[in-house]
Short mmCIF file of C-alpha atoms in Angstrom, two decimals:
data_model
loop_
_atom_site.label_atom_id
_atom_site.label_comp_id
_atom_site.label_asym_id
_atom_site.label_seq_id
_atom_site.Cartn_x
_atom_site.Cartn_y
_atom_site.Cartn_z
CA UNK A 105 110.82 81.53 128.32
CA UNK A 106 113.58 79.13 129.10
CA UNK A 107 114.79 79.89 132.42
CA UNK A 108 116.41 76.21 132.82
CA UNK A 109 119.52 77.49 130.86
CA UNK A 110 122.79 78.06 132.65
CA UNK A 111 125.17 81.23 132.42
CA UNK A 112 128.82 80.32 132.20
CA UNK A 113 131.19 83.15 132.58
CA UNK A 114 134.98 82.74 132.21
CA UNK A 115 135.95 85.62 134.50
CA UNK A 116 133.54 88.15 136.05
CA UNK A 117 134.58 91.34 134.64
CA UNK A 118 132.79 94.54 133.76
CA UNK A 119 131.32 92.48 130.87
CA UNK A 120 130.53 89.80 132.52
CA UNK A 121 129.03 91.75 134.85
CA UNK A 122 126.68 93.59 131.77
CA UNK A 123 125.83 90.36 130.58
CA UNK A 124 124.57 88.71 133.54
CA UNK A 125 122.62 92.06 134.61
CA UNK A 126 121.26 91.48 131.53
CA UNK A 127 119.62 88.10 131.69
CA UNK A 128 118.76 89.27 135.24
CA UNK A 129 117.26 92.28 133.86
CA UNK A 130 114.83 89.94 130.88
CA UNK A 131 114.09 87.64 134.26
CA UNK A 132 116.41 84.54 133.90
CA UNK A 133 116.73 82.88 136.92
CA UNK A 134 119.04 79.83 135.52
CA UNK A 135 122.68 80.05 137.53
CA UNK A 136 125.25 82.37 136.49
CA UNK A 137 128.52 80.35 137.01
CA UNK A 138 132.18 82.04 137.20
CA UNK A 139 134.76 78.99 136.19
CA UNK A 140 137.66 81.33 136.84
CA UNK A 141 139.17 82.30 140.37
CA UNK A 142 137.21 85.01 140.99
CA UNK A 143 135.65 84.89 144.43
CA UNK A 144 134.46 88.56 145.72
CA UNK A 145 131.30 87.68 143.26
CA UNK A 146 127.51 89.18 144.05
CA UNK A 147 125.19 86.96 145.31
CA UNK A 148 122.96 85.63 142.00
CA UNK A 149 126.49 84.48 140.81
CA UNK A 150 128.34 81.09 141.87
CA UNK A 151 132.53 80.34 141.30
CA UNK A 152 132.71 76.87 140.09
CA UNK A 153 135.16 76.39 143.27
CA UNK A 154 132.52 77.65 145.66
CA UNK A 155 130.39 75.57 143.91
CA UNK A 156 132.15 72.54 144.08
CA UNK A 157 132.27 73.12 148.03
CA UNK A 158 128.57 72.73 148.42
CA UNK A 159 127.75 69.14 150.28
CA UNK A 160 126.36 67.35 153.02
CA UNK A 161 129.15 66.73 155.32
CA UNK A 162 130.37 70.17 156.38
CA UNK A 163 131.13 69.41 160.09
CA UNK A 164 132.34 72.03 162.86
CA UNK A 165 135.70 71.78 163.97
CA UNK A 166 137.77 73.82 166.74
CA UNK A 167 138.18 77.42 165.89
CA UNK A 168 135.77 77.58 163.25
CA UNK A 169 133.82 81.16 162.50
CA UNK A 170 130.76 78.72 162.49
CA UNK A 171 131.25 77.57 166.10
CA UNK A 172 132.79 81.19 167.26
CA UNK A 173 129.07 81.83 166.17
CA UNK A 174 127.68 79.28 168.49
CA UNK A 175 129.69 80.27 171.53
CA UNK A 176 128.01 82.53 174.17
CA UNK A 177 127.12 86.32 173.27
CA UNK A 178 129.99 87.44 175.50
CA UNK A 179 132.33 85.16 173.39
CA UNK A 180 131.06 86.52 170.25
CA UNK A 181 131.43 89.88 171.51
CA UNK A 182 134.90 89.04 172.09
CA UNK A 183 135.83 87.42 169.00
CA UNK A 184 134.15 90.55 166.87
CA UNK A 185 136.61 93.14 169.42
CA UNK A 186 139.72 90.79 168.23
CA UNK A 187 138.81 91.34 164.55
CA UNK A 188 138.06 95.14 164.69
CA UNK A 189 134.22 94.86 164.34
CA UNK A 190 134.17 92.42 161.96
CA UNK A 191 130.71 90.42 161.87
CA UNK A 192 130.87 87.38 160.17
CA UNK A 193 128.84 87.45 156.37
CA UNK A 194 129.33 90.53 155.89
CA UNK A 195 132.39 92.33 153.57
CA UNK A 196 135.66 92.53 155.37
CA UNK A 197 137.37 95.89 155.80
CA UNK A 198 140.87 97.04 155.86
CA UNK A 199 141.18 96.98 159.45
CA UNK A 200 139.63 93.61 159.81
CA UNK A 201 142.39 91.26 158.86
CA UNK A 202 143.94 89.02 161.36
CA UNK A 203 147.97 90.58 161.89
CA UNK A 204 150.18 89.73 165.05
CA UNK A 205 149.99 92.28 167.86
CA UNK A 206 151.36 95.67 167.58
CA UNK A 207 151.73 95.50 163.19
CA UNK A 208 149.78 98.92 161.85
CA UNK A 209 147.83 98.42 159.08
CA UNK A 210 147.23 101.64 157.23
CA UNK A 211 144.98 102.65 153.89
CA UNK A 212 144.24 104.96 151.46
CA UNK A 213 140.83 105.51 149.11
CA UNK A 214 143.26 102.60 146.56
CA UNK A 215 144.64 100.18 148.52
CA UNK A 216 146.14 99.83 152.30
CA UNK A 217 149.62 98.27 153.80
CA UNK A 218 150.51 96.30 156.58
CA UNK A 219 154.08 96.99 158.27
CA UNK A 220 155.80 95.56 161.42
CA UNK A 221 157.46 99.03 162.92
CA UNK A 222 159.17 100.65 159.46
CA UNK A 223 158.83 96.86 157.50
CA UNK A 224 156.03 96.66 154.97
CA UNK A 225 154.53 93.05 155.61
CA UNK A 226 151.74 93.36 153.30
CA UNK A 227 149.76 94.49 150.84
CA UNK A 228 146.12 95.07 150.98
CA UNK A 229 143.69 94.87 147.44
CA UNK A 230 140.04 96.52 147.46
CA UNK A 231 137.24 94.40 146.28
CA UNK A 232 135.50 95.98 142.57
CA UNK A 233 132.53 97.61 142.87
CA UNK A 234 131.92 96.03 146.62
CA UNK A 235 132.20 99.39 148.21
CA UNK A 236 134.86 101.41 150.05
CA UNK A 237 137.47 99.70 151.30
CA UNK A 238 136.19 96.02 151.42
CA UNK A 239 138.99 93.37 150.94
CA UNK A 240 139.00 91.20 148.08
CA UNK A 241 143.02 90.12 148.47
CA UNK A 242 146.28 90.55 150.80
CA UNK A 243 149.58 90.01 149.37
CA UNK A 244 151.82 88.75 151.86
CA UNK A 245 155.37 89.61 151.66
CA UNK A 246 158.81 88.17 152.82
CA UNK A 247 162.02 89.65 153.82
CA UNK A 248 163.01 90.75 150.28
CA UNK A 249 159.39 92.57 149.44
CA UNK A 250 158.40 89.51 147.51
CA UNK A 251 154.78 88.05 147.29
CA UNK A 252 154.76 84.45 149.10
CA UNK A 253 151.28 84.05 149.38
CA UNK A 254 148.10 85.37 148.78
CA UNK A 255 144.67 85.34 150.61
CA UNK A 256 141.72 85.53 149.00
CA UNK A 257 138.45 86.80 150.49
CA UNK A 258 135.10 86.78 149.38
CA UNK A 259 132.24 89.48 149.76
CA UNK A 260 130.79 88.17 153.14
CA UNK A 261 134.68 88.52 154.48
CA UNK A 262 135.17 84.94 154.91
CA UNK A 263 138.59 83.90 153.62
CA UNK A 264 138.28 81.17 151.08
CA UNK A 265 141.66 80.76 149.21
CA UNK A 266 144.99 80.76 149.24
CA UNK A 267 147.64 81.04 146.55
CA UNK A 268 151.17 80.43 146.90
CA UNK A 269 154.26 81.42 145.49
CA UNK A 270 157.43 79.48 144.61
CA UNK A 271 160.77 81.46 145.12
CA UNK A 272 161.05 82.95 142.03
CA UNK A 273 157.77 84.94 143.13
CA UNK A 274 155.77 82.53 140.55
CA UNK A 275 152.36 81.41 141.22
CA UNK A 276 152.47 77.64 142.41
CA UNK A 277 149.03 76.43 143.52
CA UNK A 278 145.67 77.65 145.08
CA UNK A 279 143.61 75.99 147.89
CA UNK A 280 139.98 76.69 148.01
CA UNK A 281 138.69 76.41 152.16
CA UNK A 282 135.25 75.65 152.87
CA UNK A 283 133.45 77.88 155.14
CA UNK A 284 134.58 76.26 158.09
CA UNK A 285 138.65 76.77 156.99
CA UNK A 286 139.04 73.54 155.43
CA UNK A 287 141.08 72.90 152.43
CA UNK A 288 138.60 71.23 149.78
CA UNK A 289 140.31 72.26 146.37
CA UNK A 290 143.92 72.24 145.40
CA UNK A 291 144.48 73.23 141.83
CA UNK A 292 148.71 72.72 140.68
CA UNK A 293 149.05 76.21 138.33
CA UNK A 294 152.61 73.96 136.69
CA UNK A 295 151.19 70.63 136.21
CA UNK A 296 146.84 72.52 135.70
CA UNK A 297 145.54 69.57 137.91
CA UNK A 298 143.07 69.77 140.73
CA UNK A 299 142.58 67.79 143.85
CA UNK A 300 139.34 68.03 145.03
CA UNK A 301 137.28 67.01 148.32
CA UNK A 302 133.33 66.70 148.23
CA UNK A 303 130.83 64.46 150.11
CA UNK A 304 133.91 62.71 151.71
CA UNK A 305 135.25 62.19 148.44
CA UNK A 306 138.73 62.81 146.98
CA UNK A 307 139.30 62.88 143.34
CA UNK A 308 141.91 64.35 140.87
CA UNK A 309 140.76 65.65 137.59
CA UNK A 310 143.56 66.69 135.26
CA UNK A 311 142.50 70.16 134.23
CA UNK A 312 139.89 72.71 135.08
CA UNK A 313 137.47 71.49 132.08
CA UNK A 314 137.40 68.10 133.41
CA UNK A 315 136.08 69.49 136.94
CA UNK A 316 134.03 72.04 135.90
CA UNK A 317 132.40 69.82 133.75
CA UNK A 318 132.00 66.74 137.05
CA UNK A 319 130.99 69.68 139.24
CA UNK A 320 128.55 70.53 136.64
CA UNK A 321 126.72 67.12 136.09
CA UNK A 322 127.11 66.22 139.80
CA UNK A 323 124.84 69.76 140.73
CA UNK A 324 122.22 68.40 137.61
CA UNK A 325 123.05 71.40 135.28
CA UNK A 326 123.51 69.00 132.42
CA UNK A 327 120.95 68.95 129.83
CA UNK A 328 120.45 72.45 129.92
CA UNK A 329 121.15 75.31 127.20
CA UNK A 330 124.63 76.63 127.71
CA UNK A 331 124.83 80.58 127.22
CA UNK A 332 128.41 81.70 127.68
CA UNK A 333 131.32 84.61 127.16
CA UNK A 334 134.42 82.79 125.79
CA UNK A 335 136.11 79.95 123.71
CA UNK A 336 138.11 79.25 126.14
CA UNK A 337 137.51 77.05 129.58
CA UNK A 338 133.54 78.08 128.75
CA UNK A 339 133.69 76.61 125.15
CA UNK A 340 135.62 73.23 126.09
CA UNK A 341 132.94 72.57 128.85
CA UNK A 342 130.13 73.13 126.84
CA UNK A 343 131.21 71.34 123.91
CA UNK A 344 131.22 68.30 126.84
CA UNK A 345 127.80 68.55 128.32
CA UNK A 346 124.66 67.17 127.07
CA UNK A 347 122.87 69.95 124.74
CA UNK A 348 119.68 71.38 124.78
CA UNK A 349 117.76 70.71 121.53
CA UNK A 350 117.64 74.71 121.35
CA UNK A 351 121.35 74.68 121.31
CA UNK A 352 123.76 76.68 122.40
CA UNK A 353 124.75 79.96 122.62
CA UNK A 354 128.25 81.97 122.35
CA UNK A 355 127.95 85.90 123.65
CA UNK A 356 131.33 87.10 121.97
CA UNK A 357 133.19 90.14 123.88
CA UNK A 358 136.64 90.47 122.88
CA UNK A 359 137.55 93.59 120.82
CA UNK A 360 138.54 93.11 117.22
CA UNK A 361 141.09 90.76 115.86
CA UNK A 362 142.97 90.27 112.61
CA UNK A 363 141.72 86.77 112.83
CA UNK A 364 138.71 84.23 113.21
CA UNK A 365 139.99 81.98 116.05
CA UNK A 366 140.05 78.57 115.44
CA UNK A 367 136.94 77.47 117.81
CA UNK A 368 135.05 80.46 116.30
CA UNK A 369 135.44 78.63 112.93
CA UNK A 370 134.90 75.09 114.04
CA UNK A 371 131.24 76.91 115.10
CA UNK A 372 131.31 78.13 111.87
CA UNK A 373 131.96 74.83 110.02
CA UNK A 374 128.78 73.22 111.95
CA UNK A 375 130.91 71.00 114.69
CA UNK A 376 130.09 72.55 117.33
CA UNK A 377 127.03 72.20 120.34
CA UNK A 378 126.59 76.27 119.64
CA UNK A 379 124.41 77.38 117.05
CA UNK A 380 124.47 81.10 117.39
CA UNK A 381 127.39 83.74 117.81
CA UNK A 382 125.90 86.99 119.16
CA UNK A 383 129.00 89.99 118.86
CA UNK A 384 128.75 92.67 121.72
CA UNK A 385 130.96 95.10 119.97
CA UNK A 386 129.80 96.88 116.75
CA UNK A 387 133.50 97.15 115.81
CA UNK A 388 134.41 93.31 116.41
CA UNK A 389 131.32 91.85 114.59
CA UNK A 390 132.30 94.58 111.70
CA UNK A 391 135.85 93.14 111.53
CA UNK A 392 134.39 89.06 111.51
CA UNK A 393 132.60 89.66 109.10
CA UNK A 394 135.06 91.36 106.55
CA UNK A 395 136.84 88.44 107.54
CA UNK A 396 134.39 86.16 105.65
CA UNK A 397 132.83 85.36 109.34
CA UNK A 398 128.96 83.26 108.32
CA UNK A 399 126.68 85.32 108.83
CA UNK A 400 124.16 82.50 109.18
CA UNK A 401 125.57 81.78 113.00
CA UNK A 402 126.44 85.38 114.01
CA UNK A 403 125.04 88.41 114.94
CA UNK A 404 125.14 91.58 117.21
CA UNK A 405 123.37 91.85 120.84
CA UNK A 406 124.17 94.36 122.95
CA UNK A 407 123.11 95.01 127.00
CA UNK A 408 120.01 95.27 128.43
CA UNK A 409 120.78 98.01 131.36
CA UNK A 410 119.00 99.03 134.53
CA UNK A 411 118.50 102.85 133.88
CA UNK A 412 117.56 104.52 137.16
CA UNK A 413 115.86 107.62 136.10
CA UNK A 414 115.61 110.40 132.94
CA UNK A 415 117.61 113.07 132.03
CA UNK A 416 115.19 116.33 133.52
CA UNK A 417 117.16 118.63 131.19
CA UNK A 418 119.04 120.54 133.80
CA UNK A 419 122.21 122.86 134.09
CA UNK A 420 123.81 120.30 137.30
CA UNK A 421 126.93 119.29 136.07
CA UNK A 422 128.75 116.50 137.99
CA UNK A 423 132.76 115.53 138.24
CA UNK A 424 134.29 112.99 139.85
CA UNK A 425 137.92 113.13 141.00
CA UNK A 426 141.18 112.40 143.35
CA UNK A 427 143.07 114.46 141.45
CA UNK A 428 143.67 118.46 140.66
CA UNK A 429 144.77 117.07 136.94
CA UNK A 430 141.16 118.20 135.54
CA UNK A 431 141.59 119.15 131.89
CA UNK A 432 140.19 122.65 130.66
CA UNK A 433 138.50 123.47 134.02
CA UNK A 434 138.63 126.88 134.21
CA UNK A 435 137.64 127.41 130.79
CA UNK A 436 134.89 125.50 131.26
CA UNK A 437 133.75 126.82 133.89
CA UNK A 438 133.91 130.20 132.96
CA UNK A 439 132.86 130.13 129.82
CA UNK A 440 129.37 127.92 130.92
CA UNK A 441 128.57 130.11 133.39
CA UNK A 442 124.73 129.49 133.08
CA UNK A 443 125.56 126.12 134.18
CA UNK A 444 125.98 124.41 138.04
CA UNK A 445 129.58 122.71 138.46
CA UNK A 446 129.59 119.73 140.84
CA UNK A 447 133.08 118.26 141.83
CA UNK A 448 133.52 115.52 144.60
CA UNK A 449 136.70 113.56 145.80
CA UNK A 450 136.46 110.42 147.73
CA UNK A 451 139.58 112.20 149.39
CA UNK A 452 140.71 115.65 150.34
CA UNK A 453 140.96 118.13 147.87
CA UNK A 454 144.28 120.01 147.15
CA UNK A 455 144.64 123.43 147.39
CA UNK A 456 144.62 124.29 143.66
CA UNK A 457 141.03 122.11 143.41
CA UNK A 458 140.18 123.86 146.49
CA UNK A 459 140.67 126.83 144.94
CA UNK A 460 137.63 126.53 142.61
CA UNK A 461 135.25 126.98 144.87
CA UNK A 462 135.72 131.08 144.76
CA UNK A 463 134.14 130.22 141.49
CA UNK A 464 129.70 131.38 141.90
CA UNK A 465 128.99 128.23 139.51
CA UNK A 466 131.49 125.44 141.19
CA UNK A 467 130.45 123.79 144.29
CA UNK A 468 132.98 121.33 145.79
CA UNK A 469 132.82 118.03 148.32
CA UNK A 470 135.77 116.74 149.25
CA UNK A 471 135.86 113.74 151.30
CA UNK A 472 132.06 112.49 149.47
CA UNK A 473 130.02 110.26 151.62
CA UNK A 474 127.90 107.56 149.72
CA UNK A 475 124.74 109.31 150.62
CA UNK A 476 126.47 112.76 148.95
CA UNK A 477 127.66 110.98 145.53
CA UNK A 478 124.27 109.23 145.09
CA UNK A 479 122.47 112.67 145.42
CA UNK A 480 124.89 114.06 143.16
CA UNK A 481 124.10 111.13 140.47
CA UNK A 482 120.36 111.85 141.38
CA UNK A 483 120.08 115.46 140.87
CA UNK A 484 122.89 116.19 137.75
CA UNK A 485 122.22 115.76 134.09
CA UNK A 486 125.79 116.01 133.06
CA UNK A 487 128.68 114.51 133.42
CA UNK A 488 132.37 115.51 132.27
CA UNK A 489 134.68 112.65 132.39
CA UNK A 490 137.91 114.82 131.85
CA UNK A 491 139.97 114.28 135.16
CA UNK A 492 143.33 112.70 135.09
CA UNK A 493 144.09 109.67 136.96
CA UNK A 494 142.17 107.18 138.33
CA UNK A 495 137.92 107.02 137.45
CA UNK A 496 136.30 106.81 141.33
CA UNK A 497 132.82 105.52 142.56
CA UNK A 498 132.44 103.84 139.17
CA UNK A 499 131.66 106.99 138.08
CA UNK A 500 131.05 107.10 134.44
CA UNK A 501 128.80 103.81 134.13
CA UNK A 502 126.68 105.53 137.15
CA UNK A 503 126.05 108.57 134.93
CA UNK A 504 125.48 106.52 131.99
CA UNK A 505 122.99 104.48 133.96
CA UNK A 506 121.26 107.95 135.11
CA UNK A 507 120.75 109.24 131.70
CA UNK A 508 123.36 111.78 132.40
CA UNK A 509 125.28 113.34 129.36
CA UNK A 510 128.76 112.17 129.45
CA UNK A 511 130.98 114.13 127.44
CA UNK A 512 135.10 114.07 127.76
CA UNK A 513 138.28 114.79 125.63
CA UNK A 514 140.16 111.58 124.38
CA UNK A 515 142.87 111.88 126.64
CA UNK A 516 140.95 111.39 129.74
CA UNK A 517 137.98 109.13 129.12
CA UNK A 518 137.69 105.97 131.50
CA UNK A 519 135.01 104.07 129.99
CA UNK A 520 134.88 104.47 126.54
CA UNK A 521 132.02 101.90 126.12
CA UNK A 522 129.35 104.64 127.64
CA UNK A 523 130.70 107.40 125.50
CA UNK A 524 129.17 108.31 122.28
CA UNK A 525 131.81 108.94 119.52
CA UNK A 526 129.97 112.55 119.02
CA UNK A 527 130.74 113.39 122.83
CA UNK A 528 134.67 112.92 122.60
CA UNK A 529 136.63 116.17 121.77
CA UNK A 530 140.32 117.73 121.25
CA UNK A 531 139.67 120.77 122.77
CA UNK A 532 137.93 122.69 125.61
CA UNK A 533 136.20 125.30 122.89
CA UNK A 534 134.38 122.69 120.98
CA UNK A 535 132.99 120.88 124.14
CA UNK A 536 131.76 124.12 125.89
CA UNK A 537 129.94 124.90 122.52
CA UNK A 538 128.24 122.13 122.28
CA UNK A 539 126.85 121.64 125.68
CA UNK A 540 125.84 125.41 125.25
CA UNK A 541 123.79 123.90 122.37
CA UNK A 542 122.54 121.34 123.92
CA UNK A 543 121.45 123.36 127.33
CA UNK A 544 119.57 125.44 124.83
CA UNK A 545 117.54 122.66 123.26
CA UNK A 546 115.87 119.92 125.06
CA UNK A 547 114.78 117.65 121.74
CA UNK A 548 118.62 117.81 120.68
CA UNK A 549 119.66 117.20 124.15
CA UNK A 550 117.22 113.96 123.87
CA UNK A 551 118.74 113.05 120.39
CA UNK A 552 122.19 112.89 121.76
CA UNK A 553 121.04 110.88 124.87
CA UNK A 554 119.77 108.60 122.11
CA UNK A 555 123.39 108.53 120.50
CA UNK A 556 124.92 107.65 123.50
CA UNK A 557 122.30 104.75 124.98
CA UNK A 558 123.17 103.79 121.28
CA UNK A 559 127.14 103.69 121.54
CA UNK A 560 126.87 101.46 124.40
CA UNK A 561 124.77 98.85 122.35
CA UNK A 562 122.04 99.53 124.60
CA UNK A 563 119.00 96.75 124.83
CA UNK A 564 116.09 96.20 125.95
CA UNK A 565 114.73 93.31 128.03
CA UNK A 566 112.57 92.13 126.05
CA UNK A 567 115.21 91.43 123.03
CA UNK A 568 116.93 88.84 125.83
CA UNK A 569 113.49 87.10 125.98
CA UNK A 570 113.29 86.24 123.03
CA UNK A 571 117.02 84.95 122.90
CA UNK A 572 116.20 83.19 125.88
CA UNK A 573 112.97 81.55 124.67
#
């Protein structure tokens, strides 16, 4: 296998995410590089900006968390008291961020505020996926409620960036810090130019291609095979690196268009360092190709995913919710009464939800922990994703991941992508008959697990070894 490739994501969503777990999963160890803003990333994935941070002159300066580390045990102590706890390289929580004495900072399970006496100051953004109540962002307000500036923290609670607003609440630049608070990167969001600081260094580069592509070369990543998620930023750089002999290779993940983009079809026409197109959505490579898309540089290629366990076959049936919006319930309920009804809230439960737990097949947990919601994804075989409101704890993509059947009505799915079409209903009747049917026989419970690992374009690893070799 060639494991000397490089990953390059434009932004790390929940695609991105499947993709990289994906080349993780088949054992790639090449970098995974983010050349958006994104910087609450895991830890087998790089930003371009953090990237670009990385040289040999970082030096210690006054007030730096480096040298707050290097002062005395009773000044450290000191230093984590003034920061509510907060250790140093580890995820930041509400309560963590530096405010002037005597501002409150409250929170909820989706976000949290920051007010001086009855004046809301700022406002407080959760990090995806990082766990409860980590920061990712903090919108700082003025006098009229509008944003001025931004910070920007990353997963080990260090804050990295900045953006800035011009008065018409527009965004105006962003400064990248290095881990000892200094400002390295400056990228103009009017003119698209950067000013960046590395090794001593100060250069301007006139767009984010041009630097991602320096950064790049400078880190020895040229040369290699480019895999990557977009023909934007992604594209341009790789069309300006050396290529691989192997080529490179395009993972397509935008839903389906009326159109072949234009950098789709210069692939197409043989310009281009990419020799392959791999679709990762049944509909969109459907749609390219009754476009007249060639299929000698496309294909399909769906996910290779980390399943933690198989479906035992069992009557545990699992719901996540903050809301008492929960479509059908009772009849559900009550009309599968040889089956065990699960519901947990990452809050408290209202007293209509509350209500259900008279019920002999309901059992309820309000206020979750983490220890009680993995259990819960341990132990059920089903899930129904028919709450209203918000999806919590990542829920559906958990069940999908533990073989649990997720079935739903189309008015309250949250993840379509882990649904199979056969599992989505109009009414409350047809769902509780089939999961009777189902309950009643383990092979066709099996054949619709199949349907669903199938809906999500699941792979395995070994098909991304062989794209990788």
């Amino acid at each position: 296998m060639n494991q000397e490739g490089i990953l390059l994501l434009d932004h790390y969503d929940e695609a991105a995410a499947m993709l990289k777990d994906s080349f993780r999963l088949a054992g790639f160890t090449g970098p995974a590089v983010v050349l958006s803003e994104n910087a609450t990333l895991p830890e087998d994935v790089l930003s371009l900006y953090q990237l670009a941070l990385l040289d040999s002159t970082a030096q210690p300066y006054p007030g730096s968390v480096r040298q707050a580390l290097e002062k005395t045990p009773d000044q450290v102590q000191d230093y984590q008291r003034a920061h509510a706890g907060w250790v140093p390289g580890t995820g930041r929580y509400f309560n963590q961020i530096e405010v002037p004495d005597f501002w409150e900072i409250t929170a909820d399970s989706a976000s949290g505020k920051v007010y001086d006496r009855n004046h809301l100051r700022a406002r407080i953004f959760y990090a995806r996926g990082a766990g409860s109540r980590v920061v990712s962002d903090v919108d700082w307000l003025d006098e009229g409620g509008t944003a001025r500036f931004t910070d920007h923290y990353d997963l080990k609670g260090q804050l990295c960036a900045r953006t800035t607003f011009n008065d018409k609440g527009q965004r105006f630049c962003r400064s990248w810090m290095d881990g000892l608070g200094r400002e390295r990167i400056v990228e103009n969001y009017v003119t698209g130019d950067l000013i960046v600081t590395r090794n001593g260094v100060t250069q301007l580069f006139k767009n984010r291609t041009e630097f991602a592509v320096a950064t790049l070369r400078e880190c020895g990543l040229e040369g290699r095979r480019v895999f990557y998620n977009s023909l934007s930023t992604p594209f341009f750089v790789s069309e300006r690196l050396t290529p691989a002999p192997e080529g490179n290779v395009l993972f397509w993940q935008e839903g389906p268009r009326p159109d072949i983009p234009g950098n789709m079809q210069f692939i197409f026409d043989g310009h281009s360092r990419t020799q392959r197109i791999l679709v990762q959505s049944s509909e969109s490579y459907d749609k390219l190709i009754s476009l007249g898309a060639s299929r000698d540089h496309l294909g399909t290629c769906g996910f290779a995913y980390a399943f933690e366990r198989d479906n035992s076959g069992g009557n545990k049936v699992l719901i996540c919710t903050n809301s008492d919006q929960i479509e059908g319930l009772s009849a559900i309920v009550r009309g599968l009464p040889e089956m065990n009804f699960s519901i947990a809230a990452i809050t408290e439960m209202s007293s209509k939800l509350m209500a259900f737990g008279s019920e002999p097949n309901v059992r309820l947990y309000p206020v979750a922990s983490k220890k009680a919601l993995d259990h819960l994804f341990k132990e059920c075989d089903w899930y129904l994703d028919i709450n209203y409101g918000s999806e919590i704890a990542s829920s559906v993509k958990r069940a999908f991941l533990n073989n649990q059947l997720i079935l739903g009505f189309a008015k309250t799915l949250h993840q379509r992508r882990y649904v199979s079409p056969r599992h989505v209903f109009a009414g409350v009747d047809n769902l509780v008959t089939q999961m009777r049917e189902l309950a009643s026989s383990p092979d066709a419970l099996q054949e619709h697990l199949a349907l669903q690992r199938a809906a999500a374009m699941t792979e395995s690893p070994e098909t991304y070894r062989r794209l990788l070799a």
